[in-house]
Coordinates of C-alpha atoms and ligand atoms in Angstrom, one line a residue:
M223 CA -0.4 -0.4 -0.1
G224 CA 1.2 3.6 -1.0
L225 CA 1.9 6.1 1.5
K226 CA -1.4 8.3 3.0
I227 CA -0.2 11.8 3.9
G228 CA -1.9 14.9 5.5
M229 CA -1.7 18.0 4.7
L230 CA -3.1 21.6 6.2
T231 CA -1.9 25.3 6.0
S232 CA -2.4 27.0 9.1
G233 CA -2.2 30.7 10.2
G234 CA -2.5 33.8 8.2
D235 CA -2.2 33.0 4.5
C236 CA 0.8 34.3 2.4
Q237 CA 2.2 34.2 -1.5
G238 CA 3.4 30.6 -1.8
L239 CA 1.4 28.4 0.0
N240 CA -0.3 26.6 -3.1
S241 CA 2.7 26.6 -4.8
A242 CA 4.6 24.7 -1.9
M243 CA 1.8 21.2 -1.2
R244 CA 2.6 21.4 -5.5
G245 CA 6.2 21.2 -4.8
V246 CA 5.7 18.6 -2.2
A247 CA 2.4 17.0 -4.0
K248 CA 4.1 16.5 -7.8
R249 CA 7.8 15.1 -5.5
L250 CA 5.6 12.9 -4.3
Y251 CA 3.1 11.0 -7.2
E252 CA 6.4 11.4 -9.5
H253 CA 8.4 9.1 -6.9
D254 CA 4.8 6.6 -7.0
K255 CA 2.0 7.5 -7.7
D256 CA -0.2 5.1 -5.7
V257 CA -0.3 8.2 -2.9
E258 CA -3.0 9.5 -1.1
I259 CA -3.0 12.9 0.0
I260 CA -5.7 14.5 2.4
G261 CA -6.4 17.6 3.0
F262 CA -7.7 19.5 6.3
L263 CA -9.7 22.2 6.0
D264 CA -8.6 25.8 7.1
G265 CA -5.9 24.7 9.5
Y266 CA -5.8 22.6 12.2
A267 CA -9.4 23.0 12.7
G268 CA -9.4 20.4 10.5
L269 CA -7.5 18.1 11.9
M270 CA -9.7 18.5 14.9
F271 CA -13.1 18.4 13.7
R272 CA -12.0 15.9 10.8
N273 CA -13.2 18.2 8.3
F274 CA -11.4 17.5 5.5
R275 CA -11.2 16.7 1.3
Q276 CA -9.4 13.7 -0.5
M277 CA -7.2 15.0 -2.9
S278 CA -5.7 14.5 -6.7
I279 CA -3.1 15.0 -8.9
D280 CA -5.3 17.1 -10.5
D281 CA -6.2 19.3 -7.2
F282 CA -2.2 19.7 -7.4
S283 CA -2.3 21.2 -11.1
G284 CA -2.7 25.1 -12.4
I285 CA -1.9 26.4 -8.9
L286 CA 1.5 27.6 -9.0
T287 CA 0.5 31.3 -9.8
I288 CA -2.8 31.2 -7.7
G289 CA -2.4 33.2 -4.2
G290 CA -3.7 31.9 -0.8
T291 CA -4.3 28.6 -0.1
I292 CA -6.5 25.9 -1.8
L293 CA -7.0 24.7 1.9
G294 CA -8.3 27.7 3.9
T295 CA -6.6 28.3 6.9
S296 CA -7.5 30.4 10.3
R297 CA -5.4 32.2 12.7
Q298 CA -6.7 31.3 15.5
S299 CA -3.7 31.3 17.9
F300 CA -4.4 27.0 19.9
K301 CA -4.6 28.4 23.3
T302 CA -8.3 30.3 22.3
M303 CA -9.7 27.4 20.5
H304 CA -12.2 24.9 22.5
D305 CA -11.7 22.0 23.2
P306 CA -13.9 19.3 20.7
L307 CA -17.5 18.3 22.0
F308 CA -18.8 15.4 19.5
S309 CA -22.3 14.6 20.0
N310 CA -21.5 11.3 21.0
Q311 CA -19.2 12.1 23.8
K312 CA -20.6 13.6 27.3
D313 CA -16.6 14.7 27.1
G314 CA -15.2 15.1 24.7
P315 CA -11.2 14.8 23.8
T316 CA -9.1 18.0 24.2
K317 CA -7.6 19.9 21.2
L318 CA -4.9 18.0 20.8
E319 CA -6.4 14.0 21.5
A320 CA -8.9 14.7 19.1
M321 CA -5.5 16.1 16.4
I322 CA -3.9 13.0 17.1
Q323 CA -7.3 10.6 17.3
T324 CA -8.5 12.0 13.5
Y325 CA -4.6 11.5 12.4
E326 CA -4.8 7.9 14.0
E327 CA -8.4 7.0 12.5
L328 CA -6.8 7.7 9.1
H329 CA -3.8 5.9 8.8
L330 CA -2.3 8.7 8.2
D331 CA 1.8 8.5 7.5
C332 CA 2.8 11.8 8.2
L333 CA 1.5 15.3 8.0
V334 CA 2.8 18.1 6.0
I335 CA 1.9 21.4 8.3
L336 CA 2.6 24.7 6.8
G337 CA 2.5 27.8 8.7
G338 CA 4.4 30.2 10.9
N339 CA 5.5 30.9 14.4
G340 CA 2.2 30.1 16.4
S341 CA 1.3 27.2 13.6
H342 CA 4.9 25.6 14.7
K343 CA 4.0 25.6 18.5
T344 CA 1.1 23.1 17.7
A345 CA 3.1 20.7 15.6
N346 CA 5.6 20.3 17.8
L347 CA 3.1 19.2 20.2
L348 CA 1.4 17.0 17.4
S349 CA 5.4 15.9 17.2
E350 CA 6.4 15.3 20.9
K351 CA 3.4 13.1 21.1
G352 CA 5.0 11.1 18.3
L353 CA 2.9 12.3 15.1
N354 CA 4.7 12.4 11.6
I355 CA 4.9 15.7 11.2
I356 CA 7.0 18.0 8.4
S357 CA 6.8 21.2 8.2
L358 CA 7.4 24.1 5.7
P359 CA 7.4 27.8 6.9
K360 CA 5.6 30.8 5.7
T361 CA 5.0 34.1 6.4
I362 CA 5.2 37.2 5.1
D363 CA 6.8 38.2 8.1
N364 CA 10.0 36.7 8.1
D365 CA 10.1 35.7 11.7
L366 CA 10.4 32.1 11.4
W367 CA 13.7 31.1 13.9
G368 CA 15.8 28.1 11.9
T369 CA 15.3 29.4 8.5
D370 CA 17.1 32.3 6.6
M371 CA 13.9 33.0 4.6
T372 CA 9.9 32.0 4.8
F373 CA 8.2 31.6 1.8
G374 CA 5.9 34.3 1.3
F375 CA 8.1 37.2 2.3
Q376 CA 9.9 38.4 -0.4
S377 CA 6.4 38.6 -3.1
A378 CA 5.3 40.6 0.1
V379 CA 8.1 42.6 0.4
N380 CA 7.7 43.5 -3.5
I381 CA 4.2 44.8 -2.8
A382 CA 4.9 46.9 -0.2
T383 CA 8.1 47.7 -2.2
E384 CA 5.4 49.0 -4.9
V385 CA 3.3 51.0 -2.2
I386 CA 6.6 52.9 -1.5
D387 CA 7.5 53.3 -5.3
G388 CA 4.0 54.9 -5.8
I389 CA 4.0 57.2 -3.1
H390 CA 7.2 59.3 -4.5
S391 CA 5.5 61.2 -7.4
T392 CA 2.3 62.5 -5.5
A393 CA 4.4 62.8 -2.3
L394 CA 6.7 65.1 -4.9
S395 CA 3.7 67.3 -5.9
H396 CA 2.3 68.1 -3.3
G397 CA 5.7 68.3 -1.2
R398 CA 4.5 66.6 1.6
A399 CA 5.6 63.7 4.0
F400 CA 4.5 60.2 3.5
I401 CA 4.0 57.2 6.4
V402 CA 3.8 54.2 5.1
E403 CA 2.6 51.0 7.0
I404 CA 4.0 47.5 6.3
M405 CA 3.1 44.6 7.8
G406 CA 5.4 42.1 9.5
H407 CA 3.7 41.6 13.1
K408 CA 6.4 41.7 15.8
V409 CA 9.5 42.3 13.8
G410 CA 11.0 44.8 11.0
W411 CA 12.4 42.5 8.0
M412 CA 9.8 43.5 5.4
T413 CA 10.4 47.0 6.5
L414 CA 13.9 47.0 6.1
H415 CA 14.1 45.0 3.0
A416 CA 10.9 47.1 1.6
G417 CA 12.2 50.6 3.5
I418 CA 15.3 50.2 1.0
A419 CA 14.1 48.7 -1.9
G420 CA 11.7 52.2 -2.2
G421 CA 13.9 54.3 -1.1
A422 CA 12.8 55.9 1.8
D423 CA 14.5 57.9 4.1
V424 CA 13.2 57.3 7.5
I425 CA 12.8 53.4 8.5
L426 CA 11.3 52.3 11.7
I427 CA 10.9 48.8 13.0
P428 CA 10.3 47.5 16.1
E429 CA 14.1 46.6 17.3
I430 CA 14.6 50.1 17.1
P431 CA 12.5 52.3 19.4
Y432 CA 11.7 55.8 18.0
D433 CA 11.8 58.9 19.4
P434 CA 8.9 61.3 16.8
M435 CA 10.6 64.7 18.1
S436 CA 13.6 62.8 15.9
V437 CA 11.5 61.7 14.0
A438 CA 10.0 65.7 12.5
A439 CA 13.1 67.1 12.9
A440 CA 14.8 64.7 10.7
V441 CA 11.5 64.9 7.9
N442 CA 12.2 69.1 8.9
R443 CA 15.5 68.9 8.5
R444 CA 14.8 67.6 4.8
A445 CA 12.9 70.0 3.2
R446 CA 14.3 73.1 4.6
E447 CA 17.5 71.2 2.1
H448 CA 15.2 71.8 -0.4
K449 CA 14.7 68.1 -0.7
R450 CA 10.1 68.3 -1.3
F451 CA 8.9 65.6 0.0
S452 CA 10.0 62.0 3.0
I453 CA 8.8 59.0 3.1
I454 CA 8.8 57.2 6.1
A455 CA 8.7 53.3 6.7
I456 CA 7.3 52.3 9.7
A457 CA 6.6 48.8 10.8
E458 CA 2.8 48.3 12.3
G459 CA 5.0 46.5 15.6
A460 CA 7.6 49.8 15.6
K461 CA 7.3 51.1 19.0
T462 CA 8.4 54.6 20.2
K463 CA 11.5 54.8 23.3
E464 CA 8.5 55.6 25.6
E465 CA 6.6 52.3 24.8
A466 CA 9.1 50.8 24.5
K467 CA 9.6 50.9 28.1
M468 CA 6.0 50.0 29.1
S469 CA 5.1 46.9 30.9
K470 CA 2.9 44.6 27.8
S471 CA 0.4 45.3 29.5
D472 CA 0.5 49.8 30.2
Y473 CA 1.0 49.8 26.4
Q474 CA -1.9 47.4 25.5
E475 CA -3.7 49.9 27.5
K476 CA -2.5 52.9 25.8
I477 CA -3.4 51.3 22.7
E478 CA -6.7 49.6 23.1
K479 CA -7.6 53.9 24.5
S480 CA -6.0 55.3 21.1
P481 CA -9.0 56.2 18.9
L482 CA -6.1 56.2 16.2
T483 CA -6.1 52.8 14.7
S484 CA -2.4 51.7 14.1
V485 CA 1.0 53.1 14.4
A486 CA 1.0 55.3 10.7
Y487 CA -1.6 57.2 12.0
R488 CA 0.1 57.6 15.9
L489 CA 2.9 58.9 14.1
A490 CA 0.3 60.6 12.3
S491 CA -0.6 63.4 14.6
V492 CA 2.4 63.8 16.4
L493 CA 3.8 65.0 13.3
D494 CA 1.4 66.9 12.1
K495 CA 2.0 68.9 14.3
L496 CA 5.5 69.4 14.1
S497 CA 6.1 68.6 10.7
I498 CA 7.0 71.9 8.3
Q499 CA 5.1 69.8 5.5
E500 CA 1.3 68.1 5.0
V501 CA 1.7 64.6 6.2
R502 CA -0.3 61.5 4.7
C503 CA -0.6 57.9 5.6
V504 CA -0.7 54.8 3.5
V505 CA -1.8 51.5 5.0
P506 CA -1.8 48.8 2.4
G507 CA -2.3 45.8 5.0
H508 CA -3.5 42.8 3.4
F509 CA -3.2 43.5 0.2
Q510 CA 0.5 42.7 1.4
R511 CA -0.5 39.4 1.3
G512 CA -2.9 38.6 -1.0
G513 CA -1.8 37.8 -5.1
T514 CA 0.6 35.7 -6.8
P515 CA 4.0 34.1 -5.5
S516 CA 6.7 36.1 -7.2
A517 CA 9.5 33.9 -9.0
Y518 CA 11.7 34.1 -6.1
D519 CA 8.5 32.3 -3.9
R520 CA 8.0 30.1 -6.4
V521 CA 11.6 28.5 -7.0
L522 CA 11.7 28.8 -2.6
T523 CA 8.6 27.0 -2.3
T524 CA 9.2 24.2 -5.2
A525 CA 12.4 23.7 -3.8
L526 CA 11.0 23.4 0.4
G527 CA 8.4 21.3 -1.3
V528 CA 10.6 19.0 -2.7
E529 CA 13.0 18.4 0.4
A530 CA 9.8 17.9 2.3
A531 CA 8.9 15.4 0.1
D532 CA 12.2 13.6 0.0
M533 CA 12.0 13.3 3.7
I534 CA 9.0 12.1 3.8
L535 CA 10.3 9.1 1.7
D536 CA 13.3 9.2 3.6
K537 CA 11.6 8.9 7.4
K538 CA 13.2 12.1 8.6
F539 CA 10.4 13.3 10.6
G540 CA 10.3 15.9 13.0
R541 CA 11.6 18.9 10.9
M542 CA 10.8 21.8 9.7
V543 CA 12.4 22.4 6.1
G544 CA 14.5 25.4 5.8
I545 CA 17.0 28.3 4.0
V546 CA 20.3 28.1 5.4
N547 CA 22.9 30.0 4.1
G548 CA 21.6 28.7 0.8
K549 CA 21.1 25.1 0.8
V550 CA 17.4 23.4 2.2
V551 CA 17.7 22.0 5.0
G552 CA 15.1 20.4 8.2
I553 CA 15.7 22.0 11.5
P554 CA 14.5 19.9 14.2
L555 CA 11.4 20.8 15.2
K556 CA 11.7 21.5 18.7
E557 CA 14.7 24.5 18.0
V558 CA 12.3 25.8 16.0
A559 CA 9.3 26.5 18.2
G560 CA 8.4 29.6 20.5
K561 CA 11.3 31.6 18.7
L562 CA 11.3 34.5 17.2
K563 CA 13.6 36.2 14.6
S564 CA 13.6 39.7 14.8
V565 CA 16.7 41.8 12.9
P566 CA 19.8 42.0 15.0
L567 CA 20.8 45.1 16.0
D568 CA 24.4 44.6 14.2
H569 CA 22.4 43.1 10.4
Y570 CA 24.6 44.3 7.8
L571 CA 21.0 46.0 6.3
V572 CA 20.7 48.2 8.8
A573 CA 24.1 49.3 9.2
D574 CA 24.0 49.6 5.6
A575 CA 20.8 51.3 5.8
R576 CA 22.7 54.1 7.7
K577 CA 25.5 54.2 5.3
T578 CA 23.0 56.0 3.0
G579 CA 21.7 58.0 5.7
I580 CA 18.7 56.1 6.6
F581 CA 16.9 57.9 9.6
F582 CA 16.4 54.9 12.5
G583 CA 14.6 57.3 14.5
D584 CA 16.8 56.0 17.6
E585 CA 19.3 59.0 17.3
Q586 CA 18.3 62.5 18.6
L587 CA 18.0 64.9 16.2
D588 CA 17.5 68.8 17.1
Y589 CA 14.1 69.8 16.2
V590 CA 14.6 72.5 13.6
Ligands
LIG713 O1 1.7 36.5 10.6 C1 1.9 38.3 9.3 C2 0.8 39.1 9.4 O2 0.1 39.6 7.8 C3 0.9 39.9 9.7 O3 2.3 40.7 9.2 C4 -0.3 40.9 10.3 O4 0.1 41.4 12.2 C5 -0.7 40.2 11.2 O5 -0.7 38.9 10.1 C6 -2.2 39.8 10.1 O6 -2.9 39.3 10.6 P1 -4.6 38.9 10.6 O7 -4.7 38.3 9.2 O8 -5.0 37.9 11.7 O9 -5.6 40.2 10.4

């Protein structure tokens, strides 16, 4: 009897999920047509509630360029999911037990999980319970420990860069300061890359808390030097120096009380008073996660998918397939789970950006 593989996509979607599943499936079917693939719908909920689809070889054709995920996904964290109660039971199994039961009752040989940070914690729990797990690193945030690159990141950076590119002409026409808010959750990878690629004048990322007065000073200094506009790329998770000192709960309270919906608008409310130029905000939001994967992500996901399939064939389970120093490798799930990959303060791109005059908001600038 051939292999029986389960697959699920979990967490926020991104470009490259379909092409990664295609990579796994094509390699497996190429090895032996007698492979059965079960696609669980809407992430771990599908595994827990036995909501799945029998996939066929045709399901994996024509999806290389399609964004999103053909299986559906969910960002609900494991912690906030309820224990399932099936109609014939008084006391239902725990979430983990239900997932394990599904795996066992379907007699799966392996479960392939495509997910980001939160999803990898659950993947590791399942692996520790003895399930054969292989995972793939998806997220536009590039914040997964153990891989130099996650898929979705490059596609999203391309979109964020196009947003900054597009803003240049209107900023120039009107002589305005524009704040472009870029996704990335708690880390600044996307903003750092798109900010450099788009020629932003100021880059603000969570890893480097900023002083709003100094940002205003940088914008004004440019205006006085007859630069007609300034572009500030700010990560959605960026914090001021003051906010960075706050406890998590105090910061949360501040955000909840603020009528301003995001960091860009909070910074704009300060710059409005201090900047000598008009200030405008652009928040591309989920647009950054949408659309077709870039050529880079199609190549990356195909390579990762093929390696994942080879690991299944070699029975090398309990690993995430990632890319380290240009090589596709398997990293033990326990090394990945629960760890965040932030931008190191001494990262060469931060240093290079500073050397080209990009301001990170951390140095004290005199307000003019
Ligand atoms: O993790 C991907 C991501 O797009 C983050 O950049 C962002 O903070 C978050 O997901 C948005 O999540 P949601 O889709 O739940 O609004």
